[in-house]
Amino acid sequence: DLAACDLVRGLCKFFEGPVTGIFSGYVNSMLQEYAKNPSVNWKHKDAAIYLVTSLASKAQTQKHGITQANELVNLTEFFVNHILPDLKSANVNEFPVLKADGIKYIMIFRNQVPKEHLVVSIPLLINHLQAESIVVHTYAAHALERLFTMRGPNNATLFTAAEIAPFVEILLTNLFKALTLPGSSENEYIMKAIMRSFSLLQEAIIPYIATLITQLTQKLLAVSKNPSKPHFNHYMFEAICLSIRITCKANPAAVVNFEEALFLAFTEILQNDVQEFIPYVFQVMSLLLETHKNDIPSSYMALFPHLLQPVLWERTGNIPALVRLLQAFLERGSNTIASAAADKIPGLLGVFQKLIASKANDHQGFYLLNSIIEHMPPESVDQYRKQIFILLFQRLQNSKTTKFIKSFLVFINLYCIKYGALALQEIFDGIQPKMFGMVLEKIIIPEIQKVSGNVEKKICAVGITKLLTECPPMMDTEYTKLWTPLLQSLIGLFELPEDDTIPDEEHFIDIEDTPGYQTAFSQLAFAGKKEHDPVGQMVNNPKIHLAQSLHKLSTACPGR
């Protein structure tokens, strides 16, 4: 009875010794009753296990199970003598309540029972994935998932892939079989265990990958007809990402097999506009496209125009995934886009224009713009450059936020690195005379301290170094008075702590005023993108780069 157990817990708090003594006696007598006639008296054992868990658990968290246990119950002994025998019985469908109790015991006391006993329970848990009882096979999946996330010394997983390797085939087979059991076709605990098994086993899953990806794709097609379990769906996409990552790390050419397996399902999801799945599909496609080393396959190029359709961008949940996918297109296929899809560049810039108009998504607009500047052949963007700057200035005049300024600073410095310092000065002054000086004085010099992120700071440092040392108007026009303050601001960027203050009136602007229901964006952990450094090998240490550039400048202009 729950209330009775809560009472026991309460009493333990104040009278731990005597209460534990009394109840240990009860536990033993109940276990003796059970032993007399197990098939009839199983409820006695159920009650005994329940009491032990109540007595022993003092502090518990979802993540770690029991963190403090009562010393008077020997948890390991109880596990070996009373829990393991039930789980070792050949018939996984017999006494489901006791099986569930036993599995729950492992879950709760996983930090108290020594590892060598937990190892013994792993094949038993794998067997119970076949139990008909939905409680038993769900508990078994959940227990495996929790055991696989446990951390040992030096923060590595407690169980290594090598220790689980002997069971890998039966583990994967039983997990996928469990999804076919009545009531569990979308069981999130089973899918989470599949994801976690992939993550732990890594390349040990490669021999089975053809079957695994077929099963995942079939499941994807089935649930996309009517997505109703968000957690299940999320873990399913994580498992798909893991299959791709693990396999393509060992053999990049295998990406083609994944595309063959997945694209049919993806096409169907996009055509039927399955809103919940579209952000996931874009993330998986980005992962696949980023795995290609050379040019973009034609199957992707066929999709490219569809990604620019305004209706896709109206749903905020799609935006981060779509921007990343377009960035992957630009990184891998800028020449193809420039030669075979130049008519789509205005559409690409239309997306950028829509994004920077929004306070919530302007940084995504800059991600896209930076990729265009970095990867597209310069002549393909020439005719649009001035318009890009005009749009940015309009936004600066209408609503200048800290986030926008940080992104703007990174963009103009990237532009300076890509096209040269003189090109940056000329484009500013081409919009309006003396504008370059205004940008230096009003934005770059006072605000550069706000830029955050190592790559972002490096871009700004290299860009400003170019303005100081490779821009003739900085040397002999009315802009010269800004040379020293600009150098000081650059030294500040290197040496002073980052300025992370945000004006009071800006604290509430993150929530976009979008009416109606919006599918939120769910980031897939295993689809993560590596941080990209556009300056890369060109400049390793921006401080040394500044010193060398200043030296070069002083030799070129002696006596200045």
Short mmCIF file of C-alpha atoms in Angstrom, two decimals, residues 92-101 133 135-136:
data_model
loop_
_atom_site.label_atom_id
_atom_site.label_comp_id
_atom_site.label_asym_id
_atom_site.label_seq_id
_atom_site.Cartn_x
_atom_site.Cartn_y
_atom_site.Cartn_z
CA VAL A 92 9.73 -14.29 -19.36
CA ASN A 93 5.93 -14.18 -19.16
CA GLU A 94 5.55 -15.88 -15.77
CA PHE A 95 4.79 -13.70 -12.69
CA PRO A 96 4.92 -10.36 -14.55
CA VAL A 97 4.53 -8.38 -11.32
CA LEU A 98 7.66 -9.91 -9.81
CA LYS A 99 9.59 -9.46 -13.06
CA ALA A 100 8.58 -5.80 -13.13
CA ASP A 101 9.60 -5.46 -9.45
CA SER A 133 3.48 -7.59 -20.56
CA VAL A 135 5.02 -3.02 -18.22
CA VAL A 136 7.77 -5.67 -18.21
#
